[in-house]
Short mmCIF file of C-alpha atoms and ligand atoms in Angstrom, two decimals:
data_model
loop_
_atom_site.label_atom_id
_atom_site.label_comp_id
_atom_site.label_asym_id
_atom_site.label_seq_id
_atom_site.Cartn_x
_atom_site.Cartn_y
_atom_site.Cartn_z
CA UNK T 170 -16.89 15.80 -3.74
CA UNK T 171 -18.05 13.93 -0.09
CA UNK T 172 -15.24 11.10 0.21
CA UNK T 173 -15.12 8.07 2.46
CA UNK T 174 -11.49 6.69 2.47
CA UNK T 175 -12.03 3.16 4.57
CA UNK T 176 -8.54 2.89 6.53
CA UNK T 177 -7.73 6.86 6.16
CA UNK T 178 -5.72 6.64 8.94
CA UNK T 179 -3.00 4.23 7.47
CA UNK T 180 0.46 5.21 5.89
CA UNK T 181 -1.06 5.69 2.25
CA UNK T 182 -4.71 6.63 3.33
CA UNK T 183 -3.39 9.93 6.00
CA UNK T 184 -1.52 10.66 2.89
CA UNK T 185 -4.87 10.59 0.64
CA UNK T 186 -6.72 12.27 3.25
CA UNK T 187 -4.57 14.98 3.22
CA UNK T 188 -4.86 15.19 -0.35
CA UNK T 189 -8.16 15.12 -1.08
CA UNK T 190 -8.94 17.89 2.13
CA UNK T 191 -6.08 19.71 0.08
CA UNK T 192 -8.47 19.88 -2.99
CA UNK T 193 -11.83 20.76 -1.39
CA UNK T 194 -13.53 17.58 -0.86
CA UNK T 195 -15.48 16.56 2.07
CA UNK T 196 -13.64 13.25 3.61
CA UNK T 197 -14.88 10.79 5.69
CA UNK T 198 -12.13 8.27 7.61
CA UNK T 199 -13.50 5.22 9.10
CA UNK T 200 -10.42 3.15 10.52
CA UNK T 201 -10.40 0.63 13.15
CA UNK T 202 -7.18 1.82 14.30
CA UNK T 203 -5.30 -1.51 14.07
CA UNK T 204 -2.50 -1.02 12.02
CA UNK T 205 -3.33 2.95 11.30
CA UNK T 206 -2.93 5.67 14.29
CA UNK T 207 -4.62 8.83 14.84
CA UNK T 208 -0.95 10.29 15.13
CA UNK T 209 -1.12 9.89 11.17
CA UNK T 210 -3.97 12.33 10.64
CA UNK T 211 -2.93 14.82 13.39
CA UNK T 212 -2.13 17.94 10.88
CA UNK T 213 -5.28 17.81 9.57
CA UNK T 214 -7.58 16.20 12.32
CA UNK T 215 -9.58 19.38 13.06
CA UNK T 216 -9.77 20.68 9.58
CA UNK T 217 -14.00 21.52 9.26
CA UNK T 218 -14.19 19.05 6.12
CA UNK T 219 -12.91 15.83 7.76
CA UNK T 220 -14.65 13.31 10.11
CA UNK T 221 -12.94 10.94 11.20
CA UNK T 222 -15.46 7.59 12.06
CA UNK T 223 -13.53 4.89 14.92
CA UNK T 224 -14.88 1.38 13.32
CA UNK T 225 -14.18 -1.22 10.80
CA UNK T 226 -14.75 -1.16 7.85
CA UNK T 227 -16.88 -4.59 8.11
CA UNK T 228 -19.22 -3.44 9.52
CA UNK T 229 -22.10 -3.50 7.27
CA UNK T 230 -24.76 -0.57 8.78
CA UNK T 231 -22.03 1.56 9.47
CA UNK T 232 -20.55 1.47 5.70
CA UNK T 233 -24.09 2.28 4.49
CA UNK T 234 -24.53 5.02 6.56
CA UNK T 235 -21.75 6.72 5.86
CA UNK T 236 -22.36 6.09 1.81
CA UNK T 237 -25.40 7.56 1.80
CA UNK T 238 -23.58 10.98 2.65
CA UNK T 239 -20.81 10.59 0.16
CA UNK T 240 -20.30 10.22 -3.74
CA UNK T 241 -17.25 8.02 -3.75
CA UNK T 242 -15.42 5.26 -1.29
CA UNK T 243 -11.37 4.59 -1.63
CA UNK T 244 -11.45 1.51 0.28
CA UNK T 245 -8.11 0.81 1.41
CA UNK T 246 -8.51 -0.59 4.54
CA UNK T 247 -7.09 -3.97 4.96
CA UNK T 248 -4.23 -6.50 6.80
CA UNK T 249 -0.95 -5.38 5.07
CA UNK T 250 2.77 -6.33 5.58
CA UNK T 251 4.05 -9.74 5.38
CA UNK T 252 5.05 -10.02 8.93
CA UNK T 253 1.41 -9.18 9.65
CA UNK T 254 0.52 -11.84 7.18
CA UNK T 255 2.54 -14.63 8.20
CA UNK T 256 1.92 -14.10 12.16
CA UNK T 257 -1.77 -13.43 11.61
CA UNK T 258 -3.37 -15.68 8.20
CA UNK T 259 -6.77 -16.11 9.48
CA UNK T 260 -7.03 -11.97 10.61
CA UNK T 261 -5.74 -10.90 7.09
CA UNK T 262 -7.80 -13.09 4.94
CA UNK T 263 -11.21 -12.42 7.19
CA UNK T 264 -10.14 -8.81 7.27
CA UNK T 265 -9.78 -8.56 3.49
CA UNK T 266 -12.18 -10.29 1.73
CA UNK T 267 -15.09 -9.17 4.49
CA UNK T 268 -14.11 -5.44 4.31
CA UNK T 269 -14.58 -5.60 0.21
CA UNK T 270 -17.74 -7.54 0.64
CA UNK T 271 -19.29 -4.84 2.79
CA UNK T 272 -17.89 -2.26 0.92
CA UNK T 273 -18.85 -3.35 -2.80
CA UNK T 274 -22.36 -4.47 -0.87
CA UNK T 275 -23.09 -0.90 0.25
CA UNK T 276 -21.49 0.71 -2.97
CA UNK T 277 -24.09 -1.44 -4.99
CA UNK T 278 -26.96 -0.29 -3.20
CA UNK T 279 -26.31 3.35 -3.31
CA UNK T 280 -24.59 2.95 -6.93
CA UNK T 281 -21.04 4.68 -5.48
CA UNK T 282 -17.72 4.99 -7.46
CA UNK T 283 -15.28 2.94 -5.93
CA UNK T 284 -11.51 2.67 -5.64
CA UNK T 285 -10.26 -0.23 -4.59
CA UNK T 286 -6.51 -0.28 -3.30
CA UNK T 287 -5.16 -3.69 -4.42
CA UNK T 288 -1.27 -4.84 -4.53
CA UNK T 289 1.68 -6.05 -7.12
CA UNK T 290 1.14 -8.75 -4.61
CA UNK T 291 -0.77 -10.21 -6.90
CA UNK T 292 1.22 -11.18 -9.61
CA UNK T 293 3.11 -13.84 -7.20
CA UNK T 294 6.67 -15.10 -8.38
CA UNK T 295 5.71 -14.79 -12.08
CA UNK T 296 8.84 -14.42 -14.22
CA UNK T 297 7.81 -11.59 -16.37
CA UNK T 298 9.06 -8.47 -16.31
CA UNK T 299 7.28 -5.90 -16.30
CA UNK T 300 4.10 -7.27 -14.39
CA UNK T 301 0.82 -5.96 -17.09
CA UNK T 302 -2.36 -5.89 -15.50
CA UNK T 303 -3.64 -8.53 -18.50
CA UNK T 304 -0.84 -11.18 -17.07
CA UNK T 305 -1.20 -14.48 -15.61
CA UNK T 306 -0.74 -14.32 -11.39
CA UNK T 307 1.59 -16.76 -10.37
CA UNK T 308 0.49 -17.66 -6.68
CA UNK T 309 2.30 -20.20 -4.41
CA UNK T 310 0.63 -22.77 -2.67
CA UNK T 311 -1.99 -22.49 -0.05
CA UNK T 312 0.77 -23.80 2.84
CA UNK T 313 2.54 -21.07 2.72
CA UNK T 314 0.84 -17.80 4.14
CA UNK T 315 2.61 -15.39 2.29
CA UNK T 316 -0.24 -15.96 -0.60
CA UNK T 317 -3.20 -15.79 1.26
CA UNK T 318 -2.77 -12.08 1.28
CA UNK T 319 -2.06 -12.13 -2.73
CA UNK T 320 -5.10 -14.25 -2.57
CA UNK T 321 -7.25 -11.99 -0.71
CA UNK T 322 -6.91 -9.29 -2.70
CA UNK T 323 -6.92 -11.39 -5.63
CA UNK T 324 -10.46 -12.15 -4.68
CA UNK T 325 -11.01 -8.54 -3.71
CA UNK T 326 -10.59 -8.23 -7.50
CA UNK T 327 -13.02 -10.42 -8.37
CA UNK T 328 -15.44 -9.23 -6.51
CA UNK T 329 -15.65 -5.66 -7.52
CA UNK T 330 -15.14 -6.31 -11.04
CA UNK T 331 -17.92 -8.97 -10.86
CA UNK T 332 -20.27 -6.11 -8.94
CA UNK T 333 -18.97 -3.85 -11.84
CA UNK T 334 -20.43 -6.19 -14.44
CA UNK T 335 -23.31 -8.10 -12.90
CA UNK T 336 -24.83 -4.52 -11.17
CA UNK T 337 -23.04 -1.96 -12.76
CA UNK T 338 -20.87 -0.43 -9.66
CA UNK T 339 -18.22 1.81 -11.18
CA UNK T 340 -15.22 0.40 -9.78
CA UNK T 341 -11.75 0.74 -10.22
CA UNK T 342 -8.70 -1.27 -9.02
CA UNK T 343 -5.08 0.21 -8.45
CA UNK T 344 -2.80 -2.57 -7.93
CA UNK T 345 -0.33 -0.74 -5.73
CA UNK T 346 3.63 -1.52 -6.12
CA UNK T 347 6.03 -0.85 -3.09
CA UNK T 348 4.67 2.80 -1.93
CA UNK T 349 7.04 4.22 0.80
CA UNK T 350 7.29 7.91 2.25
CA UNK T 351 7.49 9.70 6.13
CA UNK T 352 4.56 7.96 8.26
CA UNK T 353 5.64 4.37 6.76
CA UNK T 354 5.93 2.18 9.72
CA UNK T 355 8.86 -1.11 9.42
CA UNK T 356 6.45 -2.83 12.04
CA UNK T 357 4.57 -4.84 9.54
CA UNK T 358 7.51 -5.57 7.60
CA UNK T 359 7.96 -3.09 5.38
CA UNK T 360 11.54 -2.86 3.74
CA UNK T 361 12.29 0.91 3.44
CA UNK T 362 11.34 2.30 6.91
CA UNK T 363 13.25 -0.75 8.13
CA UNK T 364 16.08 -0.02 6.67
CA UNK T 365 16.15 4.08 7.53
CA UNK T 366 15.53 3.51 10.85
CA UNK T 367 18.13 0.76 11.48
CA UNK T 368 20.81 3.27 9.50
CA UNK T 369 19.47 6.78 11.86
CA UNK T 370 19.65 4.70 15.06
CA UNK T 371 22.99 2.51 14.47
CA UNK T 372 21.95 -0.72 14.44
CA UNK T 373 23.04 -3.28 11.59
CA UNK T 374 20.56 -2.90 8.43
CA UNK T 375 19.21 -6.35 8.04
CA UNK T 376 18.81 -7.76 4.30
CA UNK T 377 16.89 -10.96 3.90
CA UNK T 378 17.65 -13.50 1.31
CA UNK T 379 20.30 -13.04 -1.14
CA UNK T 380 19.93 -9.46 -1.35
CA UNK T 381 19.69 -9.23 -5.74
CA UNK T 382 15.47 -9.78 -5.09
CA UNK T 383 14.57 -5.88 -6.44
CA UNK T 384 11.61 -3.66 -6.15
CA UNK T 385 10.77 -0.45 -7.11
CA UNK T 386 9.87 1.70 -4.82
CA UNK T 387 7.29 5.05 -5.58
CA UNK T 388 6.80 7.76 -3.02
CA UNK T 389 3.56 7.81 -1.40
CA UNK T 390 2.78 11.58 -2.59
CA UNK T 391 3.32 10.27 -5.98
CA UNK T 392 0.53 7.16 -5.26
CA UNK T 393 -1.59 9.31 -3.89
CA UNK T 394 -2.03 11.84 -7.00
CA UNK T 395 -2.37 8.57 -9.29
CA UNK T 396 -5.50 7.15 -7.00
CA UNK T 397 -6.82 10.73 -7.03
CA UNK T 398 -6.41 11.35 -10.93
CA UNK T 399 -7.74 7.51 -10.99
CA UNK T 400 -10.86 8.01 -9.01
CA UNK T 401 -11.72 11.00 -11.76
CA UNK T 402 -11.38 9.34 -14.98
CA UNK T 403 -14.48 8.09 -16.10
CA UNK T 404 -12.50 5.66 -18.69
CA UNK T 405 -10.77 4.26 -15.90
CA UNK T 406 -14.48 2.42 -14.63
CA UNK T 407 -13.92 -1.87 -14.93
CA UNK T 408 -10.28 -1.75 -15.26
CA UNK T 409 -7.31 -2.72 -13.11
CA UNK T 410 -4.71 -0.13 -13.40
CA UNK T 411 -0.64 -0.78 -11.93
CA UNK T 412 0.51 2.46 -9.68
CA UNK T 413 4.33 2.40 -9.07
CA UNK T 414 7.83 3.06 -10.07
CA UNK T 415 10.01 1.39 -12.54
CA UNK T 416 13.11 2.44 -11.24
CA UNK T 417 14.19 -0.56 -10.19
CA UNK T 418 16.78 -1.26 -6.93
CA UNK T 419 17.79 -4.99 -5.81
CA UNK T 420 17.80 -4.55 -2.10
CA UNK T 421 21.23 -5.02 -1.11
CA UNK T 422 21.49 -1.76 -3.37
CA UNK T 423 18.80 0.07 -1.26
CA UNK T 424 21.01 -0.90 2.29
CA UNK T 425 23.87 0.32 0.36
CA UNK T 426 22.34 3.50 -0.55
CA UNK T 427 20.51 4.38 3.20
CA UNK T 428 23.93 4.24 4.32
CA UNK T 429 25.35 6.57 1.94
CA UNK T 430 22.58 8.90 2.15
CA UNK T 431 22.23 8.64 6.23
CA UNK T 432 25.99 8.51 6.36
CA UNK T 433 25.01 5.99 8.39
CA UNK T 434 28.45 3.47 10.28
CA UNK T 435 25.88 1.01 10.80
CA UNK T 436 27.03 -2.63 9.05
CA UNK T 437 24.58 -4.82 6.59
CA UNK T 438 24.21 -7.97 7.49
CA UNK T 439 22.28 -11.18 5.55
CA UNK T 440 19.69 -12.48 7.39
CA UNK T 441 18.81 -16.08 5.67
CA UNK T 442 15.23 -15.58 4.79
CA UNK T 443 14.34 -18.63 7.55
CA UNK T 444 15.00 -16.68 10.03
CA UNK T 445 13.29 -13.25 9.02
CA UNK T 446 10.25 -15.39 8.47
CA UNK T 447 10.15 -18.84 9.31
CA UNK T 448 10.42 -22.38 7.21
CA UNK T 449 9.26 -22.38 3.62
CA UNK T 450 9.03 -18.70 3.17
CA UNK T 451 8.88 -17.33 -0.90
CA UNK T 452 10.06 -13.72 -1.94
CA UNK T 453 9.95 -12.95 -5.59
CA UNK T 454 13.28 -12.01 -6.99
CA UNK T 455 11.89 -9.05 -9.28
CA UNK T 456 8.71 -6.72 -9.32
CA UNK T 457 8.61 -4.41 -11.43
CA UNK T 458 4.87 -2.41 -13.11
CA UNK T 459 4.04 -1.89 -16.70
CA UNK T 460 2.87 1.53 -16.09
CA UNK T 461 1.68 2.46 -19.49
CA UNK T 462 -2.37 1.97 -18.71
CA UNK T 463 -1.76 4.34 -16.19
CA UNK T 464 -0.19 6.75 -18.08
CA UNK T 465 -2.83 6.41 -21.08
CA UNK T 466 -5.66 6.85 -18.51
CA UNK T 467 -3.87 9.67 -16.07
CA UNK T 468 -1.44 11.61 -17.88
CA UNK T 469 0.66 10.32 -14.19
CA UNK T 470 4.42 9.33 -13.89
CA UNK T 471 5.97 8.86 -10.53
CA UNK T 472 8.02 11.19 -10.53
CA UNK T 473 10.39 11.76 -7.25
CA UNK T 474 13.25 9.70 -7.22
CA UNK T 475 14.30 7.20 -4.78
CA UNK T 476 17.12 9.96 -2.93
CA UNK T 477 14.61 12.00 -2.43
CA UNK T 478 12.61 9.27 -0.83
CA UNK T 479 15.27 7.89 1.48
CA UNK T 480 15.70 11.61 2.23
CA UNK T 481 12.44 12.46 2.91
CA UNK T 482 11.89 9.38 5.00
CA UNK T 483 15.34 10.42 7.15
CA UNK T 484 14.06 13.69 7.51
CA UNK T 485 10.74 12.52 9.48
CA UNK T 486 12.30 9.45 11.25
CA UNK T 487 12.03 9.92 15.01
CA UNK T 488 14.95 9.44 16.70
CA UNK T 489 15.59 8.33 19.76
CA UNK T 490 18.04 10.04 21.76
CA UNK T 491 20.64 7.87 22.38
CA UNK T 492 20.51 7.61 18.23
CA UNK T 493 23.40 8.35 16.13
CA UNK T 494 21.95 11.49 13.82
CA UNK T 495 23.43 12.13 10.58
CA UNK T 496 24.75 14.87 9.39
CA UNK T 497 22.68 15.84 5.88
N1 UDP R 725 13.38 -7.12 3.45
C1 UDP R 725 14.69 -6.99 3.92
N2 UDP R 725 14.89 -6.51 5.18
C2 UDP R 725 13.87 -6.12 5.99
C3 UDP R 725 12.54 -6.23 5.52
C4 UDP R 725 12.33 -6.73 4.24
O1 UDP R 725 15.65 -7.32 3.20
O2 UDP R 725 14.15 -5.67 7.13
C5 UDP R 725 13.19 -7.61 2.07
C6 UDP R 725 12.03 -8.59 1.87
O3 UDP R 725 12.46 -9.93 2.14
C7 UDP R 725 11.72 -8.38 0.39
C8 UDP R 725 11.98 -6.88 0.19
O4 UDP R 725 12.85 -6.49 1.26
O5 UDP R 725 12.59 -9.11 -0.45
C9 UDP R 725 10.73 -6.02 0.23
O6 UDP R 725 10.02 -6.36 1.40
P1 UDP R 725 8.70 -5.62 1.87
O7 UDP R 725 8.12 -6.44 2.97
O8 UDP R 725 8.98 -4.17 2.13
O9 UDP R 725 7.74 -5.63 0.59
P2 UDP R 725 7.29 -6.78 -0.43
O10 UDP R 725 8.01 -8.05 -0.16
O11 UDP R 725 5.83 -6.88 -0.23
O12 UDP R 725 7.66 -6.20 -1.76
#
């Protein structure tokens, strides 16, 4: 199969990459570099079946060109992490929804299969446990940033399912849960590689909020075998599928346990969510997938448990070399 993976040279779509060359296809990257790094991609960037395109994935004649060499797009480029999203609203929502349109806009013309990478974002600070694809979102309100991105890809959503119906694009949607593994940068906010690096290097591991909000957390290997298996199944065309873990940590938990693991003297320390983020910021206190569609559709499980995440994450953490290193 020819591949274009839009943002192939983020945390999750290096990972993909990887996979995909791994299996025989043909892949094409096209990344604008702006969260992603070339650094990601560097084991496999001279491997005869990958190009890698510099550009964005918004812009319209490039997207077509490159679809009318390939069968399929995994689009997952897009403005992720909520620091990102709270220091830059205007960037992520433009970046989102404009990416999709091109995307879904080219896919239609050339009558591609699409993936589209959404998040558990968008199930908001609804109650219910576990989050089904069929449930109600629960978004905040439009003053506080932190939605716009659930928006976004809320309306990402929309949008290929309505190209799905109205022109008959064979999309699917993975709404992602909390996917973490080696390459996972804490720069954009991101929990896990926050909290490994603060443990390697010394410094205090900082916990926002109360600490009881949980997560579950699936490895990005694990992710990237369930968008892979997705992209295949010909029942999975029209339907939003949840990818994740349900083994569920509350946060304070996951400190506690990157210290065990990293044997780590570094303290934990609250950090009122006000100051992590600024005034009127929302977390939801649990998030956790009904995973069964993906099961019926895949035969998939995550299966690597969260040690052997933190472990695997400790084991590729640069250190710098005044760091204290654990001993494993
Ligand atoms: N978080 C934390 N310390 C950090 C970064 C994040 O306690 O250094 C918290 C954050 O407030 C949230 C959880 O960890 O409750 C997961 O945050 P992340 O940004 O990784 O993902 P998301 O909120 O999108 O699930």
């Amino acid at each position: 199969m020819r591949v274009l993976v839009t943002g192939g040279a983020g945390f999750i779509g290096s990972h993909l990459t990887e996979a995909l060359l791994r299996r025989g296809d043909a892949v094409t990257v096209l990344d604008d570099l702006s969260t992603g790094t070339l650094d990601n991609l560097r084991a496999v960037q001279a491997h005869p079946r990958l190009v890698i395109v510099h550009g964005s994935a918004r812009d319209e004649s490039l997207v077509e060109r490159i679809l009318e060499n390939c069968d399929a797009v995994l689009h997952l480029a897009a403005a992720v992490g909520v620091r990102l999203i709270i220091e830059r609203p205007v960037h992520t929502i433009e970046t989102n929804v404009g990416a999709t349109e091109v995307v879904l806009r080219a896919a239609a013309r050339r009558k591609r299969r699409v993936l589209l990478a959404s998040t558990s974002e968008v199930y908001g600070k609804s109650a219910k446990v576990p989050f089904l694809e069929t449930d109600d979102l629960h978004l905040g309100p439009t003053s506080h940033a932190r939605w716009a991105y659930a928006c976004s890809k809320a309306l990402d959503e929309w949008l290929a399912l309505a190209y799905s119906r109205e022109h008959g694009v064979p999309v699917i949607i993975a709404r992602l849960f909390n996917t973490v593994g080696p390459r996972q940068t804490g720069r954009y906010g991101m929990v896990l590689p926050t909290l490994v690096r603060q443990a390697v290097c010394g410094e205090p591991l900082t916990v926002y909020g109360p600490g009881t909000q949980t997560r579950c957390f699936s490895h990005v290997a694990d992710t990237v075998e369930a968008l892979i298996r997705l992209l295949g199944s010909d029942a999975a065309l029209g339907e939003v599928v949840n990818v994740g873990s349900q083994d569920e940590i509350s946060i304070r938990a996951l400190a506690e346990r990157v210290v065990q693991l990293t044997r780590s003297t570094s303290p934990i320390v609250a950090i009122p969510y006000e100051q992590a983020y600024g005034p009127g910021f929302e977390d939801m206190s649990r998030r956790i997938p009904d995973v069964s569609k993906l099961a019926r559709l895949t035969g998939f499980h995550c299966r690597r448990s969260l040690d052997a995440i933190i472990l695997d994450m400790v084991g590729t953490q640069s250190v710098p070399r005044t760091a204290h290193v654990p001993v494993l």
